[in-house]
Short mmCIF file of C-alpha atoms in Angstrom, two decimals:
data_model
loop_
_atom_site.label_atom_id
_atom_site.label_comp_id
_atom_site.label_asym_id
_atom_site.label_seq_id
_atom_site.Cartn_x
_atom_site.Cartn_y
_atom_site.Cartn_z
CA MET A 263 163.14 -56.85 -39.78
CA LYS A 264 166.01 -58.83 -40.58
CA GLN A 265 165.13 -61.83 -38.74
CA ARG A 266 161.94 -61.88 -40.50
CA ILE A 267 163.26 -61.88 -43.70
CA ASN A 268 165.34 -64.62 -42.61
CA LYS A 269 162.45 -66.84 -41.67
CA ILE A 270 160.67 -66.24 -44.60
CA ALA A 271 163.98 -67.01 -46.81
CA VAL A 272 164.36 -70.11 -44.68
CA MET A 273 160.32 -71.27 -45.02
CA PHE A 274 161.27 -70.25 -49.29
CA ILE A 275 164.52 -72.57 -49.06
CA VAL A 276 162.61 -75.07 -47.31
CA SER A 277 159.64 -74.97 -49.39
CA ILE A 278 161.42 -75.23 -52.70
CA PHE A 279 163.45 -78.05 -51.29
CA ALA A 280 160.17 -79.69 -49.93
CA LEU A 281 158.46 -79.19 -53.90
CA SER A 282 161.73 -80.16 -55.15
CA GLY A 283 161.59 -83.51 -52.99
CA LEU A 284 157.84 -83.37 -53.82
CA GLY A 285 159.07 -83.56 -58.01
CA VAL A 286 161.03 -86.47 -57.20
CA SER A 287 158.64 -88.65 -55.13
CA TYR A 288 155.75 -88.00 -57.69
CA ALA A 289 155.47 -89.97 -61.10
CA ALA A 290 153.83 -88.30 -64.20
CA TRP A 291 150.24 -88.67 -64.25
CA THR A 292 149.65 -91.86 -66.29
CA ASP A 293 146.57 -94.28 -66.77
CA THR A 294 146.79 -97.84 -68.74
CA ILE A 295 144.88 -99.72 -70.91
CA THR A 296 145.39 -103.34 -70.83
CA ILE A 297 145.15 -105.91 -74.08
CA ASP A 298 144.64 -109.43 -72.99
CA GLY A 299 145.42 -111.67 -76.19
CA THR A 300 145.15 -115.29 -76.65
CA VAL A 301 146.16 -117.19 -79.94
CA ASP A 302 144.55 -120.49 -80.52
CA THR A 303 146.50 -122.60 -83.51
CA GLY A 304 143.85 -124.43 -86.25
CA GLU A 305 144.59 -128.24 -86.40
CA LEU A 306 145.76 -129.85 -89.66
CA LYS A 307 143.68 -133.55 -89.44
CA TRP A 308 142.59 -135.59 -91.84
CA GLU A 309 141.71 -139.10 -91.34
CA ILE A 310 140.37 -142.30 -92.98
CA GLU A 311 136.33 -142.84 -92.55
CA THR A 312 134.97 -145.41 -90.24
CA GLY A 313 132.83 -147.86 -92.68
CA THR A 314 134.39 -146.92 -95.84
CA THR A 315 137.49 -149.28 -95.94
CA GLY A 316 136.96 -152.49 -98.07
CA SER A 317 138.65 -154.57 -100.77
CA THR A 318 137.44 -155.37 -103.69
CA HIS A 319 137.68 -158.89 -104.29
CA GLY A 320 138.90 -160.09 -100.66
CA VAL A 321 135.69 -162.77 -100.18
CA GLY A 322 134.90 -164.64 -102.95
CA PRO A 323 136.66 -165.97 -106.03
CA ASP A 324 140.16 -164.61 -106.39
CA TRP A 325 141.46 -162.19 -109.29
CA ASN A 326 144.62 -162.41 -111.09
CA CYS A 327 146.47 -159.81 -112.97
CA PHE A 328 149.05 -161.27 -115.36
CA PHE A 329 151.85 -159.95 -115.12
CA ASP A 330 151.99 -156.54 -114.08
CA LEU A 331 149.61 -153.75 -113.24
CA ASN A 332 151.26 -151.50 -115.84
CA GLY A 333 149.50 -152.99 -119.11
CA GLY A 334 148.14 -156.44 -117.38
CA ILE A 335 144.77 -158.04 -117.66
CA ARG A 336 142.96 -158.31 -114.83
CA GLN A 337 140.75 -161.31 -114.86
CA LEU A 338 139.08 -164.02 -112.22
CA ALA A 339 141.25 -166.94 -111.45
CA PRO A 340 140.98 -169.83 -113.24
CA GLU A 341 138.05 -171.89 -112.45
CA GLY A 342 136.55 -169.01 -110.10
CA LYS A 343 138.90 -170.16 -107.30
CA ASP A 344 138.90 -168.93 -103.86
CA VAL A 345 142.36 -169.34 -103.02
CA ALA A 346 143.73 -166.05 -101.09
CA ASP A 347 141.81 -163.79 -98.99
CA THR A 348 142.07 -160.10 -98.29
CA ILE A 349 140.56 -158.77 -95.28
CA VAL A 350 140.94 -154.91 -94.44
CA TRP A 351 140.55 -153.40 -90.74
CA LEU A 352 140.89 -150.05 -89.54
CA GLU A 353 141.80 -149.22 -86.08
CA VAL A 354 139.15 -148.34 -83.80
CA ALA A 355 139.70 -144.80 -82.84
CA THR A 356 137.72 -141.58 -83.07
CA HIS A 357 139.76 -140.30 -85.78
CA PRO A 358 141.11 -143.55 -87.41
CA HIS A 359 145.09 -143.35 -88.73
CA THR A 360 145.63 -146.64 -89.51
CA MET A 361 144.68 -149.10 -91.81
CA THR A 362 145.90 -152.58 -92.13
CA VAL A 363 145.70 -155.05 -95.22
CA THR A 364 146.37 -158.38 -95.08
CA ILE A 365 146.47 -160.78 -97.79
CA ASN A 366 146.41 -165.08 -96.80
CA ASN A 367 147.36 -167.92 -98.83
CA ALA A 368 148.89 -165.05 -101.48
CA TYR A 369 150.43 -166.80 -104.76
CA PRO A 370 151.97 -165.21 -107.68
CA TYR A 371 149.62 -162.73 -109.98
CA TYR A 372 147.08 -162.66 -107.01
CA TYR A 373 145.60 -159.45 -106.78
CA ASP A 374 143.36 -156.88 -105.22
CA HIS A 375 142.00 -153.30 -105.21
CA ILE A 376 142.04 -151.53 -101.81
CA ALA A 377 139.41 -148.44 -101.63
CA TYR A 378 138.96 -146.23 -98.71
CA ILE A 379 137.34 -142.65 -97.82
CA VAL A 380 139.82 -139.87 -96.39
CA HIS A 381 138.36 -136.89 -94.58
CA CYS A 382 139.56 -133.65 -93.63
CA TYR A 383 138.54 -132.67 -90.15
CA GLY A 384 140.59 -130.05 -89.08
CA ASP A 385 140.59 -126.15 -89.56
CA ILE A 386 143.55 -125.74 -91.67
CA PRO A 387 143.20 -126.54 -95.06
CA LEU A 388 145.60 -129.44 -95.85
CA LYS A 389 146.74 -130.81 -99.45
CA ILE A 390 147.63 -134.31 -100.15
CA TRP A 391 151.57 -134.44 -100.38
CA MET A 392 154.07 -137.54 -100.55
CA LEU A 393 153.65 -141.16 -100.04
CA ASN A 394 156.35 -143.26 -98.15
CA PHE A 395 156.59 -146.80 -99.07
CA ILE A 396 158.46 -148.49 -95.73
CA VAL A 397 159.91 -151.89 -95.56
CA ASP A 398 161.78 -152.90 -92.30
CA GLY A 399 161.56 -149.65 -90.98
CA ILE A 400 163.41 -148.12 -94.17
CA ILE A 401 162.04 -145.76 -96.52
CA VAL A 402 162.54 -147.23 -100.04
CA GLU A 403 160.66 -145.04 -101.79
CA THR A 404 159.29 -141.66 -101.55
CA LEU A 405 156.25 -140.38 -104.32
CA TYR A 406 155.55 -136.61 -104.52
CA HIS A 407 152.95 -135.20 -107.05
CA ASN A 408 155.55 -135.04 -109.81
CA ASP A 409 156.92 -138.85 -109.37
CA TRP A 410 153.35 -140.07 -109.21
CA VAL A 411 152.73 -138.50 -112.67
CA ALA A 412 155.66 -139.81 -114.33
CA ASP A 413 155.05 -143.49 -112.83
CA PRO A 414 152.59 -144.15 -110.56
CA TYR A 415 153.87 -148.15 -110.04
CA VAL A 416 156.03 -149.22 -106.65
CA TYR A 417 157.91 -152.59 -106.69
CA LEU A 418 159.12 -153.25 -103.36
CA ASP A 419 160.92 -155.82 -102.29
CA LEU A 420 160.03 -157.37 -99.14
CA ASP A 421 162.29 -160.31 -98.09
CA GLY A 422 165.62 -158.48 -99.04
CA ASP A 423 166.31 -161.22 -101.63
CA GLY A 424 166.56 -158.14 -104.48
CA ALA A 425 163.63 -159.56 -106.41
CA CYS A 426 160.37 -157.44 -106.20
CA ASP A 427 157.86 -159.35 -104.50
CA VAL A 428 155.16 -157.00 -104.81
CA GLU A 429 153.63 -154.02 -106.89
CA ILE A 430 151.37 -151.27 -105.87
CA TRP A 431 149.66 -148.82 -108.23
CA TRP A 432 148.68 -145.98 -106.43
CA GLY A 433 145.12 -144.77 -107.87
CA ASN A 434 145.18 -140.81 -106.73
CA PRO A 435 147.05 -137.73 -107.54
CA LEU A 436 149.35 -136.11 -104.50
CA ASN A 437 148.04 -132.50 -105.16
CA GLN A 438 144.46 -131.96 -104.01
CA GLN A 439 143.37 -129.83 -101.45
CA MET A 440 140.85 -130.53 -98.71
CA GLU A 441 138.86 -128.18 -96.71
CA PHE A 442 137.46 -128.96 -93.37
CA CYS A 443 134.71 -131.63 -93.61
CA ASP A 444 135.69 -132.46 -97.28
CA ARG A 445 136.00 -136.37 -98.33
CA LEU A 446 137.73 -137.70 -100.81
CA ASP A 447 137.60 -141.26 -102.57
CA ARG A 448 141.17 -143.33 -102.46
CA SER A 449 142.32 -146.16 -103.53
CA PHE A 450 145.01 -148.41 -104.63
CA GLU A 451 146.10 -152.03 -106.40
CA ILE A 452 148.19 -154.32 -105.25
CA LEU A 453 149.78 -157.72 -106.83
CA VAL A 454 151.56 -160.10 -105.87
CA LEU A 455 154.40 -161.12 -108.03
CA GLN A 456 156.12 -164.75 -108.85
CA PRO A 457 159.53 -163.75 -106.77
CA ALA A 458 157.52 -164.09 -103.69
CA PRO A 459 158.61 -166.72 -101.30
CA GLN A 460 156.30 -169.43 -100.47
CA GLY A 461 155.19 -169.74 -96.83
CA GLU A 462 156.25 -166.32 -95.98
CA PRO A 463 155.10 -163.68 -94.40
CA LEU A 464 156.09 -160.22 -96.10
CA THR A 465 155.47 -157.00 -94.90
CA PHE A 466 154.95 -153.02 -95.47
CA SER A 467 154.13 -149.87 -94.62
CA ILE A 468 152.94 -146.65 -96.47
CA GLU A 469 152.71 -143.35 -94.94
CA TYR A 470 150.19 -140.92 -96.69
CA VAL A 471 151.17 -137.46 -95.72
CA ALA A 472 148.82 -134.58 -95.78
CA ILE A 473 150.40 -130.75 -95.30
CA GLN A 474 149.16 -127.26 -94.42
CA TRP A 475 147.80 -126.02 -98.00
CA ASP A 476 150.41 -123.11 -98.13
CA LYS A 477 153.56 -125.22 -98.00
CA TRP A 478 152.88 -127.91 -100.30
CA THR A 479 155.45 -128.51 -103.19
CA PRO A 480 155.15 -130.93 -106.02
CA ASN A 481 158.26 -132.44 -105.39
CA GLY A 482 159.53 -132.64 -102.02
CA MET B 89 170.35 -95.28 -71.41
CA LYS B 90 166.78 -96.35 -71.70
CA THR B 91 166.72 -96.13 -75.10
CA ALA B 92 169.81 -98.24 -75.65
CA LYS B 93 168.41 -101.22 -73.39
CA LEU B 94 164.85 -100.84 -75.33
CA GLY B 95 166.89 -101.54 -78.43
CA ALA B 96 168.99 -104.50 -77.04
CA ILE B 97 165.22 -106.17 -76.15
CA PHE B 98 163.78 -105.78 -79.44
CA LEU B 99 166.59 -106.72 -80.98
CA ILE B 100 167.03 -109.63 -78.78
CA SER B 101 163.37 -110.74 -79.68
CA ILE B 102 163.73 -110.47 -83.57
CA MET B 103 166.34 -112.78 -83.10
CA ALA B 104 164.57 -115.07 -81.15
CA LEU B 105 161.46 -114.94 -83.29
CA ALA B 106 163.50 -115.72 -86.43
CA GLY B 107 165.26 -118.56 -84.86
CA VAL B 108 161.52 -120.00 -83.97
CA GLY B 109 160.69 -119.63 -87.81
CA ALA B 110 163.87 -121.71 -88.97
CA GLY B 111 163.60 -124.43 -86.37
CA TYR B 112 159.96 -125.47 -87.50
CA ALA B 113 158.69 -127.58 -90.73
CA ALA B 114 155.18 -126.94 -91.93
CA TRP B 115 152.32 -128.78 -90.32
CA THR B 116 151.77 -132.46 -91.31
CA ASP B 117 149.20 -135.47 -90.69
CA THR B 118 150.18 -138.51 -91.40
CA ILE B 119 147.81 -141.80 -92.71
CA THR B 120 149.27 -145.39 -92.04
CA ILE B 121 148.62 -148.43 -94.39
CA ASP B 122 150.12 -151.48 -92.90
CA GLY B 123 150.64 -153.86 -95.07
CA SER B 124 150.97 -157.98 -94.83
CA VAL B 125 151.22 -160.62 -97.32
CA ASN B 126 151.09 -164.54 -95.87
CA THR B 127 152.20 -166.25 -98.97
CA GLY B 128 150.81 -169.89 -99.67
CA SER B 129 152.87 -172.59 -101.19
CA VAL B 130 152.91 -175.42 -104.09
CA GLY B 131 154.41 -179.00 -102.67
CA TRP B 132 154.09 -182.60 -103.01
CA HIS B 133 155.98 -185.23 -101.40
CA PHE B 134 156.57 -189.04 -101.61
CA THR B 135 154.32 -190.51 -98.57
CA GLY B 136 154.54 -193.91 -98.90
CA VAL B 137 156.18 -196.79 -100.89
CA SER B 138 155.38 -200.33 -101.04
CA GLY B 139 156.54 -203.44 -103.36
CA THR B 140 156.28 -206.98 -105.04
CA TRP B 141 158.64 -209.78 -103.74
CA ALA B 142 158.09 -213.12 -105.34
CA TRP B 143 159.70 -216.05 -103.42
CA LYS B 144 159.93 -219.74 -104.28
CA ASP B 145 158.84 -222.30 -101.30
CA VAL B 146 161.41 -225.12 -102.14
CA VAL B 147 159.36 -227.56 -100.05
CA GLU B 148 156.31 -226.86 -101.60
CA GLU B 149 157.64 -225.85 -105.08
CA THR B 150 155.46 -223.20 -105.07
CA CYS B 151 155.74 -219.60 -106.26
CA ILE B 152 154.64 -217.36 -103.20
CA VAL B 153 154.14 -213.43 -103.92
CA THR B 154 153.83 -210.94 -100.99
CA THR B 155 153.71 -207.21 -100.75
CA THR B 156 156.69 -207.08 -97.77
CA SER B 157 160.20 -208.11 -98.11
CA THR B 158 159.39 -210.42 -94.69
CA LYS B 159 160.16 -213.70 -95.85
CA PRO B 160 156.71 -215.78 -95.66
CA ASN B 161 158.32 -219.04 -94.15
CA ASP B 162 161.68 -220.80 -93.43
CA ASN B 163 161.27 -222.63 -96.82
CA CYS B 164 161.12 -219.60 -98.73
CA ILE B 165 164.32 -217.95 -101.05
CA LEU B 166 163.59 -214.91 -102.97
CA ILE B 167 163.81 -215.06 -106.43
CA ALA B 168 162.96 -211.24 -107.52
CA TYR B 169 161.58 -208.23 -106.60
CA SER B 170 160.12 -204.94 -107.58
CA LYS B 171 159.85 -201.96 -105.00
CA ALA B 172 160.24 -198.44 -104.38
CA VAL B 173 162.08 -196.49 -101.95
CA ILE B 174 162.28 -193.13 -100.85
CA ASP B 175 165.73 -191.37 -100.73
CA PRO B 176 166.21 -190.47 -97.04
CA SER B 177 167.55 -187.10 -97.49
CA ASP B 178 164.98 -185.96 -99.69
CA ASP B 179 161.45 -186.93 -99.86
CA HIS B 180 160.80 -185.47 -103.43
CA ARG B 181 162.98 -188.66 -104.54
CA VAL B 182 161.49 -191.92 -104.84
CA THR B 183 163.61 -194.98 -106.56
CA LEU B 184 161.97 -198.08 -108.28
CA THR B 185 163.76 -200.77 -108.54
CA PHE B 186 162.99 -204.44 -110.55
CA ASP B 187 165.07 -207.39 -110.02
CA SER B 188 165.34 -210.46 -111.61
CA LEU B 189 161.59 -210.28 -113.25
CA PHE B 190 160.50 -213.35 -114.76
CA PRO B 191 157.02 -213.89 -116.75
CA CYS B 192 153.71 -214.15 -115.51
CA ILE B 193 153.95 -212.60 -112.44
CA ASN B 194 152.59 -209.06 -111.71
CA PHE B 195 155.49 -207.24 -110.25
CA GLU B 196 154.64 -204.06 -108.69
CA ALA B 197 156.60 -200.80 -107.14
CA ASP B 198 154.19 -198.52 -105.84
CA PHE B 199 154.24 -195.50 -104.20
CA THR B 200 151.78 -192.53 -102.58
CA ILE B 201 152.55 -188.68 -103.22
CA THR B 202 150.72 -186.22 -101.13
CA TYR B 203 150.13 -182.72 -102.28
CA THR B 204 150.68 -180.35 -99.24
CA GLY B 205 150.74 -177.23 -100.78
CA THR B 206 148.07 -174.86 -100.08
CA VAL B 207 147.68 -173.28 -103.46
CA PRO B 208 145.86 -175.69 -105.61
CA GLY B 209 148.43 -177.17 -108.32
CA LYS B 210 148.23 -178.43 -111.59
CA ILE B 211 150.30 -181.26 -112.78
CA ASN B 212 152.46 -179.17 -115.76
CA SER B 213 154.66 -181.62 -117.14
CA ILE B 214 156.24 -185.16 -117.12
CA ILE B 215 159.85 -185.64 -118.18
CA VAL B 216 160.96 -189.47 -118.94
CA ARG B 217 164.39 -189.78 -119.77
CA ASP B 218 165.32 -193.23 -120.62
CA PHE B 219 168.88 -194.79 -119.96
CA TRP B 220 168.98 -198.20 -121.38
CA PRO B 221 171.86 -199.44 -122.48
CA ASP B 222 170.16 -200.80 -125.60
CA PRO B 223 167.52 -198.91 -127.11
CA GLY B 224 166.28 -202.12 -128.03
CA ASP B 225 165.42 -202.89 -124.40
CA GLU B 226 163.20 -199.93 -124.35
CA THR B 227 160.82 -201.27 -127.05
CA VAL B 228 160.76 -204.40 -125.99
CA MET B 229 160.07 -203.26 -121.79
CA ASP B 230 157.25 -200.46 -122.67
CA PRO B 231 154.37 -203.24 -124.03
CA TYR B 232 154.82 -205.16 -120.53
CA THR B 233 154.51 -201.67 -118.22
CA THR B 234 151.51 -200.38 -117.09
CA LEU B 235 150.47 -198.02 -114.70
CA ASP B 236 147.05 -197.62 -112.28
CA VAL B 237 146.77 -193.99 -110.74
CA THR B 238 144.76 -192.94 -108.10
CA ILE B 239 143.43 -189.53 -107.01
CA TYR B 240 142.11 -189.38 -103.79
CA ASP B 241 140.64 -186.07 -102.29
CA GLU B 242 142.12 -184.83 -98.37
CA VAL B 243 139.20 -186.46 -96.91
CA GLY B 244 139.84 -190.25 -99.17
CA GLY B 245 137.24 -189.52 -101.32
CA LEU B 246 137.68 -190.75 -105.29
CA VAL B 247 138.70 -188.01 -107.47
CA LYS B 248 140.37 -189.68 -110.65
CA GLU B 249 141.98 -193.08 -111.26
CA TRP B 250 143.12 -194.65 -114.32
CA ILE B 251 143.64 -198.77 -114.13
CA ASP B 252 146.37 -200.56 -116.70
CA THR B 253 147.04 -197.77 -118.42
CA ALA B 254 149.63 -197.87 -120.68
CA PHE B 255 153.01 -195.62 -119.86
CA ASP B 256 152.14 -192.45 -121.36
CA PRO B 257 152.79 -189.75 -118.71
CA SER B 258 151.24 -186.66 -120.72
CA ILE B 259 147.64 -187.84 -119.98
CA PHE B 260 148.13 -186.82 -116.42
CA CYS B 261 148.98 -183.21 -116.96
CA GLY B 262 146.57 -180.72 -116.03
CA TRP B 263 145.07 -182.81 -113.21
CA GLN B 264 144.55 -180.09 -110.12
CA LEU B 265 145.31 -180.64 -107.00
CA HIS B 266 144.49 -179.30 -103.73
CA GLU B 267 145.93 -179.32 -100.22
CA GLY B 268 145.46 -182.79 -98.58
CA TYR B 269 145.07 -184.74 -101.98
CA THR B 270 147.04 -188.18 -102.42
CA ILE B 271 147.82 -189.80 -105.62
CA TYR B 272 148.69 -193.75 -105.71
CA VAL B 273 150.65 -194.63 -108.45
CA VAL B 274 151.36 -198.31 -109.11
CA MET B 275 153.74 -199.21 -111.64
CA ARG B 276 153.59 -203.00 -113.32
CA ILE B 277 155.58 -205.11 -115.58
CA HIS B 278 154.31 -207.83 -116.12
CA LEU B 279 156.26 -209.98 -118.72
CA GLY B 280 154.90 -212.35 -121.40
CA GLN B 281 156.24 -216.23 -121.76
CA ASP B 282 158.71 -214.63 -124.10
CA SER B 283 162.57 -215.57 -124.34
CA ASP B 284 163.82 -212.26 -125.69
CA LEU B 285 162.91 -211.00 -122.45
CA MET B 286 165.65 -212.60 -120.77
CA GLY B 287 168.72 -210.86 -119.26
CA LEU B 288 167.47 -207.32 -120.42
CA THR B 289 168.59 -204.40 -118.01
CA GLY B 290 167.63 -200.67 -118.18
CA ASN B 291 166.53 -197.67 -116.27
CA PHE B 292 165.02 -194.60 -116.73
CA ASP B 293 164.53 -191.14 -114.70
CA MET B 294 161.28 -189.07 -114.58
CA ASP B 295 160.86 -185.91 -113.13
CA VAL B 296 157.24 -184.72 -112.51
CA GLU B 297 156.38 -180.95 -111.98
CA VAL B 298 153.46 -179.45 -110.42
CA VAL B 299 152.52 -175.58 -111.15
CA GLN B 300 150.48 -173.23 -109.38
CA TRP B 301 147.33 -173.76 -111.37
CA ASN B 302 146.43 -170.06 -112.27
CA LEU B 303 149.80 -170.63 -114.47
CA TYR B 304 149.08 -173.64 -116.13
CA PRO B 305 150.32 -175.11 -118.98
CA TYR B 306 153.52 -173.30 -117.60
CA GLN B 307 156.80 -172.97 -120.06
CA PRO B 308 159.75 -171.36 -118.11
CA LEU B 309 160.88 -168.85 -119.69
#
């Protein structure tokens, strides 16, 4: 009898131990759902449209402006002469970002007007933001919208002699918003000034920057 | 223990995200316009000269006039000459010399100017400065001085000429020149048979300015 109780007790204790062991080796009941996430970022992109670039007086009789774009008189060059030429070239690309304007045989008070269309092809709305004028790799002037409103005329010294060689009038404000597929007509004027040296190649660049619409500021 | 670990991971994540937010600027895209201005030029310079040499052939008792300084023959002696010489260090300057002139011979000093500017130019001003020792010499010499001026285009075609023109430089102002044009100028002194013309001396200085055609007439500030 005692033996039987002992056996039962042992079996009970073993069972307890076994069950305890079972409790330790099995985790709680679970079930899992999975969320797969994909994040595609949008693009902020704009371009100069192919087929829209050109100069107003690049071919044919020259136009002059005496003596400053700000208030100067724009007129046909004396005797309708064709002395200088302006060539506008757009890079060949799916989405052109660089336009080259070359004036050959320029002389003081030679004037031209350059036009082109910009196109927004990104899915993020953009706002036209700023201009950087660069001479010899250095940003010499920056215009934000407030600067443009105050004074849209920029004078550039291209040969480092302390006197300005060209004047540019930027024709459009720096605050316009563009959505996907929007197009805007843009333009600027350029005037060669008297201090420009004879027989020299003078170069500069203009960076035209658009920013995501919610980060735009009027003054940098 | 587990909560502390989770808390630490969460905090680290926040800090990492904050770091990400501070390091990136707004999205932008840039269009570039490259500009190139190749300037032309306005310019001219002397490209040719000639003159007159008057010789006496002592054997034949004749006067021989040549257009070079080479003696015609061994019997000749040089009596008078007129010539133009381009400054060897500055082709924008020419010196005219009339020496020992005598009556009835056309003493000519001539020169050629070539317009090399790529931008058309117009003769803007001609400034003559007389330095006659005796003002009376100028008055006497001017009536015997004439100019021939001929303008040719870049292929040698005649554009304009003035023959035997009185020494009045102002008539040339406003004439337009293009690249390759040449101007041939002859300054001629032909003395009359007048003994009052003997033993006179004098000199003059003349600046001729050309200006880019679209600014003619040009008055410097």
